[in-house]
mmCIF file of N, CA and C in Angstrom:
data_model
loop_
_atom_site.group_PDB
_atom_site.id
_atom_site.type_symbol
_atom_site.label_atom_id
_atom_site.label_comp_id
_atom_site.label_asym_id
_atom_site.label_seq_id
_atom_site.Cartn_x
_atom_site.Cartn_y
_atom_site.Cartn_z
ATOM 1 N N UNK A 1 118.950 170.469 199.316
ATOM 2 C CA UNK A 1 118.089 170.180 198.196
ATOM 3 C C UNK A 1 118.877 169.570 197.023
ATOM 4 N N UNK A 2 120.122 169.967 196.858
ATOM 5 C CA UNK A 2 120.903 169.416 195.760
ATOM 6 C C UNK A 2 121.181 167.934 195.955
ATOM 7 N N UNK A 3 121.334 167.506 197.207
ATOM 8 C CA UNK A 3 121.594 166.094 197.475
ATOM 9 C C UNK A 3 120.389 165.255 197.064
ATOM 10 N N UNK A 4 119.201 165.710 197.408
ATOM 11 C CA UNK A 4 117.984 164.981 197.028
ATOM 12 C C UNK A 4 117.854 164.901 195.511
ATOM 13 N N UNK A 5 118.211 165.976 194.827
ATOM 14 C CA UNK A 5 118.147 165.994 193.361
ATOM 15 C C UNK A 5 119.130 164.972 192.777
ATOM 16 N N UNK A 6 120.330 164.931 193.324
ATOM 17 C CA UNK A 6 121.327 163.965 192.853
ATOM 18 C C UNK A 6 120.891 162.535 193.145
ATOM 19 N N UNK A 7 120.289 162.318 194.316
ATOM 20 C CA UNK A 7 119.764 160.988 194.628
ATOM 21 C C UNK A 7 118.746 160.547 193.587
ATOM 22 N N UNK A 8 117.866 161.438 193.206
ATOM 23 C CA UNK A 8 116.834 161.116 192.215
ATOM 24 C C UNK A 8 117.451 160.851 190.846
ATOM 25 N N UNK A 9 118.588 161.445 190.537
ATOM 26 C CA UNK A 9 119.259 161.206 189.255
ATOM 27 C C UNK A 9 120.043 159.897 189.261
ATOM 28 N N UNK A 10 120.666 159.590 190.387
ATOM 29 C CA UNK A 10 121.535 158.412 190.460
ATOM 30 C C UNK A 10 120.731 157.121 190.517
ATOM 31 N N UNK A 11 119.646 157.091 191.270
ATOM 32 C CA UNK A 11 118.884 155.851 191.471
ATOM 33 C C UNK A 11 118.437 155.203 190.157
ATOM 34 N N UNK A 12 117.812 155.930 189.229
ATOM 35 C CA UNK A 12 117.414 155.270 187.978
ATOM 36 C C UNK A 12 118.601 154.811 187.133
ATOM 37 N N UNK A 13 119.673 155.574 187.161
ATOM 38 C CA UNK A 13 120.863 155.183 186.393
ATOM 39 C C UNK A 13 121.484 153.918 186.965
ATOM 40 N N UNK A 14 121.470 153.798 188.280
ATOM 41 C CA UNK A 14 122.028 152.604 188.919
ATOM 42 C C UNK A 14 121.239 151.370 188.525
ATOM 43 N N UNK A 15 119.938 151.507 188.388
ATOM 44 C CA UNK A 15 119.092 150.369 188.023
ATOM 45 C C UNK A 15 119.298 149.938 186.577
ATOM 46 N N UNK A 16 119.833 150.816 185.747
ATOM 47 C CA UNK A 16 120.075 150.495 184.343
ATOM 48 C C UNK A 16 121.347 149.680 184.138
ATOM 49 N N UNK A 17 122.282 149.769 185.069
ATOM 50 C CA UNK A 17 123.579 149.120 184.924
ATOM 51 C C UNK A 17 123.584 147.773 185.647
ATOM 52 N N UNK A 18 124.003 146.726 184.953
ATOM 53 C CA UNK A 18 123.997 145.385 185.543
ATOM 54 C C UNK A 18 124.901 145.287 186.769
ATOM 55 N N UNK A 19 126.072 145.866 186.700
ATOM 56 C CA UNK A 19 127.010 145.775 187.824
ATOM 57 C C UNK A 19 126.445 146.458 189.068
ATOM 58 N N UNK A 20 125.860 147.631 188.907
ATOM 59 C CA UNK A 20 125.307 148.317 190.075
ATOM 60 C C UNK A 20 124.081 147.581 190.611
ATOM 61 N N UNK A 21 123.269 147.010 189.724
ATOM 62 C CA UNK A 21 122.110 146.226 190.192
ATOM 63 C C UNK A 21 122.571 145.048 191.036
ATOM 64 N N UNK A 22 123.628 144.390 190.608
ATOM 65 C CA UNK A 22 124.145 143.236 191.355
ATOM 66 C C UNK A 22 124.711 143.669 192.697
ATOM 67 N N UNK A 23 125.376 144.807 192.731
ATOM 68 C CA UNK A 23 125.929 145.299 193.992
ATOM 69 C C UNK A 23 124.834 145.734 194.958
ATOM 70 N N UNK A 24 123.730 146.235 194.432
ATOM 71 C CA UNK A 24 122.651 146.698 195.299
ATOM 72 C C UNK A 24 121.925 145.543 195.992
ATOM 73 N N UNK A 25 122.195 144.315 195.577
ATOM 74 C CA UNK A 25 121.623 143.149 196.254
ATOM 75 C C UNK A 25 122.235 142.992 197.646
ATOM 76 N N UNK A 26 123.460 143.446 197.810
ATOM 77 C CA UNK A 26 124.170 143.334 199.084
ATOM 78 C C UNK A 26 123.451 144.198 200.114
ATOM 79 N N UNK A 27 123.103 143.620 201.276
ATOM 80 C CA UNK A 27 122.428 144.421 202.311
ATOM 81 C C UNK A 27 123.249 145.651 202.700
ATOM 82 N N UNK A 28 122.596 146.777 202.750
ATOM 83 C CA UNK A 28 123.250 148.026 203.119
ATOM 84 C C UNK A 28 123.870 148.772 201.955
ATOM 85 N N UNK A 29 123.855 148.182 200.784
ATOM 86 C CA UNK A 29 124.408 148.837 199.607
ATOM 87 C C UNK A 29 123.272 149.378 198.754
ATOM 88 N N UNK A 30 123.246 150.674 198.591
ATOM 89 C CA UNK A 30 122.210 151.306 197.790
ATOM 90 C C UNK A 30 122.762 151.805 196.474
ATOM 91 N N UNK A 31 121.969 152.593 195.768
ATOM 92 C CA UNK A 31 122.387 153.082 194.457
ATOM 93 C C UNK A 31 123.658 153.933 194.495
ATOM 94 N N UNK A 32 123.812 154.749 195.511
ATOM 95 C CA UNK A 32 124.985 155.631 195.568
ATOM 96 C C UNK A 32 126.254 154.825 195.817
ATOM 97 N N UNK A 33 126.216 153.921 196.794
ATOM 98 C CA UNK A 33 127.397 153.107 197.088
ATOM 99 C C UNK A 33 127.751 152.215 195.899
ATOM 100 N N UNK A 34 126.754 151.604 195.288
ATOM 101 C CA UNK A 34 127.004 150.721 194.150
ATOM 102 C C UNK A 34 127.580 151.489 192.967
ATOM 103 N N UNK A 35 127.027 152.661 192.689
ATOM 104 C CA UNK A 35 127.521 153.483 191.586
ATOM 105 C C UNK A 35 128.957 153.944 191.851
ATOM 106 N N UNK A 36 129.224 154.337 193.081
ATOM 107 C CA UNK A 36 130.580 154.777 193.435
ATOM 108 C C UNK A 36 131.570 153.628 193.292
ATOM 109 N N UNK A 37 131.183 152.443 193.740
ATOM 110 C CA UNK A 37 132.076 151.289 193.626
ATOM 111 C C UNK A 37 132.400 150.988 192.174
ATOM 112 N N UNK A 38 131.361 150.978 191.330
ATOM 113 C CA UNK A 38 131.570 150.690 189.910
ATOM 114 C C UNK A 38 132.445 151.766 189.266
ATOM 115 N N UNK A 39 132.232 153.011 189.654
ATOM 116 C CA UNK A 39 132.995 154.110 189.063
ATOM 117 C C UNK A 39 134.464 154.077 189.478
ATOM 118 N N UNK A 40 134.737 153.633 190.691
ATOM 119 C CA UNK A 40 136.096 153.701 191.218
ATOM 120 C C UNK A 40 136.827 152.370 191.259
ATOM 121 N N UNK A 41 136.117 151.279 191.030
ATOM 122 C CA UNK A 41 136.716 149.952 191.180
ATOM 123 C C UNK A 41 137.776 149.679 190.122
ATOM 124 N N UNK A 42 138.704 148.863 190.518
ATOM 125 C CA UNK A 42 139.731 148.397 189.593
ATOM 126 C C UNK A 42 139.095 147.416 188.616
ATOM 127 N N UNK A 43 139.735 147.174 187.483
ATOM 128 C CA UNK A 43 139.225 146.137 186.579
ATOM 129 C C UNK A 43 139.129 144.796 187.309
ATOM 130 N N UNK A 44 138.145 144.000 186.985
ATOM 131 C CA UNK A 44 137.879 142.758 187.702
ATOM 132 C C UNK A 44 138.966 141.704 187.502
ATOM 133 N N UNK A 45 139.717 141.768 186.415
ATOM 134 C CA UNK A 45 140.704 140.731 186.122
ATOM 135 C C UNK A 45 141.709 140.511 187.258
ATOM 136 N N UNK A 46 142.288 141.576 187.865
ATOM 137 C CA UNK A 46 143.264 141.307 188.925
ATOM 138 C C UNK A 46 142.634 140.843 190.239
ATOM 139 N N UNK A 47 141.326 140.970 190.389
ATOM 140 C CA UNK A 47 140.679 140.580 191.637
ATOM 141 C C UNK A 47 140.251 139.129 191.522
ATOM 142 N N UNK A 48 140.912 138.265 192.282
ATOM 143 C CA UNK A 48 140.646 136.832 192.190
ATOM 144 C C UNK A 48 139.582 136.375 193.168
ATOM 145 N N UNK A 49 139.514 137.006 194.308
ATOM 146 C CA UNK A 49 138.602 136.576 195.361
ATOM 147 C C UNK A 49 137.827 137.781 195.887
ATOM 148 N N UNK A 50 136.690 137.500 196.496
ATOM 149 C CA UNK A 50 135.922 138.555 197.142
ATOM 150 C C UNK A 50 136.735 139.257 198.215
ATOM 151 N N UNK A 51 137.609 138.504 198.869
ATOM 152 C CA UNK A 51 138.460 139.080 199.910
ATOM 153 C C UNK A 51 139.386 140.152 199.330
ATOM 154 N N UNK A 52 139.834 139.940 198.081
ATOM 155 C CA UNK A 52 140.708 140.917 197.440
ATOM 156 C C UNK A 52 139.983 142.246 197.221
ATOM 157 N N UNK A 53 138.734 142.173 196.756
ATOM 158 C CA UNK A 53 137.991 143.418 196.550
ATOM 159 C C UNK A 53 137.644 144.058 197.882
ATOM 160 N N UNK A 54 137.370 143.243 198.902
ATOM 161 C CA UNK A 54 137.094 143.786 200.230
ATOM 162 C C UNK A 54 138.337 144.478 200.787
ATOM 163 N N UNK A 55 139.495 143.894 200.543
ATOM 164 C CA UNK A 55 140.743 144.510 200.998
ATOM 165 C C UNK A 55 140.970 145.827 200.272
ATOM 166 N N UNK A 56 140.621 145.862 198.991
ATOM 167 C CA UNK A 56 140.754 147.099 198.228
ATOM 168 C C UNK A 56 139.890 148.186 198.833
ATOM 169 N N UNK A 57 138.740 147.803 199.363
ATOM 170 C CA UNK A 57 137.838 148.765 199.999
ATOM 171 C C UNK A 57 138.178 149.000 201.468
ATOM 172 N N UNK A 58 139.195 148.319 201.966
ATOM 173 C CA UNK A 58 139.593 148.377 203.375
ATOM 174 C C UNK A 58 138.526 147.783 204.279
ATOM 175 N N UNK A 59 137.765 146.810 203.788
ATOM 176 C CA UNK A 59 136.734 146.170 204.587
ATOM 177 C C UNK A 59 137.230 144.904 205.268
ATOM 178 N N UNK A 60 138.193 144.245 204.663
ATOM 179 C CA UNK A 60 138.623 142.957 205.198
ATOM 180 C C UNK A 60 139.214 143.107 206.585
ATOM 181 N N UNK A 61 140.040 144.097 206.781
ATOM 182 C CA UNK A 61 140.671 144.304 208.074
ATOM 183 C C UNK A 61 139.615 144.550 209.147
ATOM 184 N N UNK A 62 138.626 145.345 208.823
ATOM 185 C CA UNK A 62 137.560 145.651 209.765
ATOM 186 C C UNK A 62 136.788 144.387 210.111
ATOM 187 N N UNK A 63 136.445 143.587 209.102
ATOM 188 C CA UNK A 63 135.664 142.380 209.367
ATOM 189 C C UNK A 63 136.444 141.386 210.210
ATOM 190 N N UNK A 64 137.757 141.278 210.015
ATOM 191 C CA UNK A 64 138.538 140.341 210.829
ATOM 192 C C UNK A 64 138.676 140.876 212.251
ATOM 193 N N UNK A 65 138.751 142.182 212.394
ATOM 194 C CA UNK A 65 138.797 142.759 213.736
ATOM 195 C C UNK A 65 137.492 142.504 214.471
ATOM 196 N N UNK A 66 136.365 142.643 213.774
ATOM 197 C CA UNK A 66 135.070 142.385 214.387
ATOM 198 C C UNK A 66 134.951 140.916 214.787
ATOM 199 N N UNK A 67 135.417 140.023 213.931
ATOM 200 C CA UNK A 67 135.362 138.602 214.239
ATOM 201 C C UNK A 67 136.211 138.289 215.465
ATOM 202 N N UNK A 68 137.376 138.897 215.555
ATOM 203 C CA UNK A 68 138.240 138.680 216.702
ATOM 204 C C UNK A 68 137.588 139.196 217.984
ATOM 205 N N UNK A 69 136.929 140.331 217.891
ATOM 206 C CA UNK A 69 136.246 140.913 219.046
ATOM 207 C C UNK A 69 135.102 140.024 219.491
ATOM 208 N N UNK A 70 134.319 139.537 218.525
ATOM 209 C CA UNK A 70 133.202 138.655 218.864
ATOM 210 C C UNK A 70 133.694 137.345 219.463
ATOM 211 N N UNK A 71 134.811 136.864 218.932
ATOM 212 C CA UNK A 71 135.347 135.609 219.444
ATOM 213 C C UNK A 71 135.860 135.739 220.871
ATOM 214 N N UNK A 72 136.434 136.873 221.222
ATOM 215 C CA UNK A 72 136.965 137.062 222.564
ATOM 216 C C UNK A 72 135.871 137.333 223.573
ATOM 217 N N UNK A 73 134.712 137.823 223.090
ATOM 218 C CA UNK A 73 133.613 138.121 224.006
ATOM 219 C C UNK A 73 132.854 136.861 224.387
ATOM 220 N N UNK A 74 132.983 135.805 223.587
ATOM 221 C CA UNK A 74 132.221 134.578 223.854
ATOM 222 C C UNK A 74 132.847 133.748 224.926
#
């Protein structure tokens, strides 16, 4: 029950913040993920490319592995 209560608190707050609203546009990213990213993300100045932020999240390695797997299956 506490999780549902927290979900109800986070969702409206996420909609109030421009950064979280922009992140929630990404498919699969909801209010909790967007809020967590904004809360934990490094300042934007050192991040030059989307790949840099993906690497910070450890997503880039996974996406390149998936691409390699898809390429070898074809």
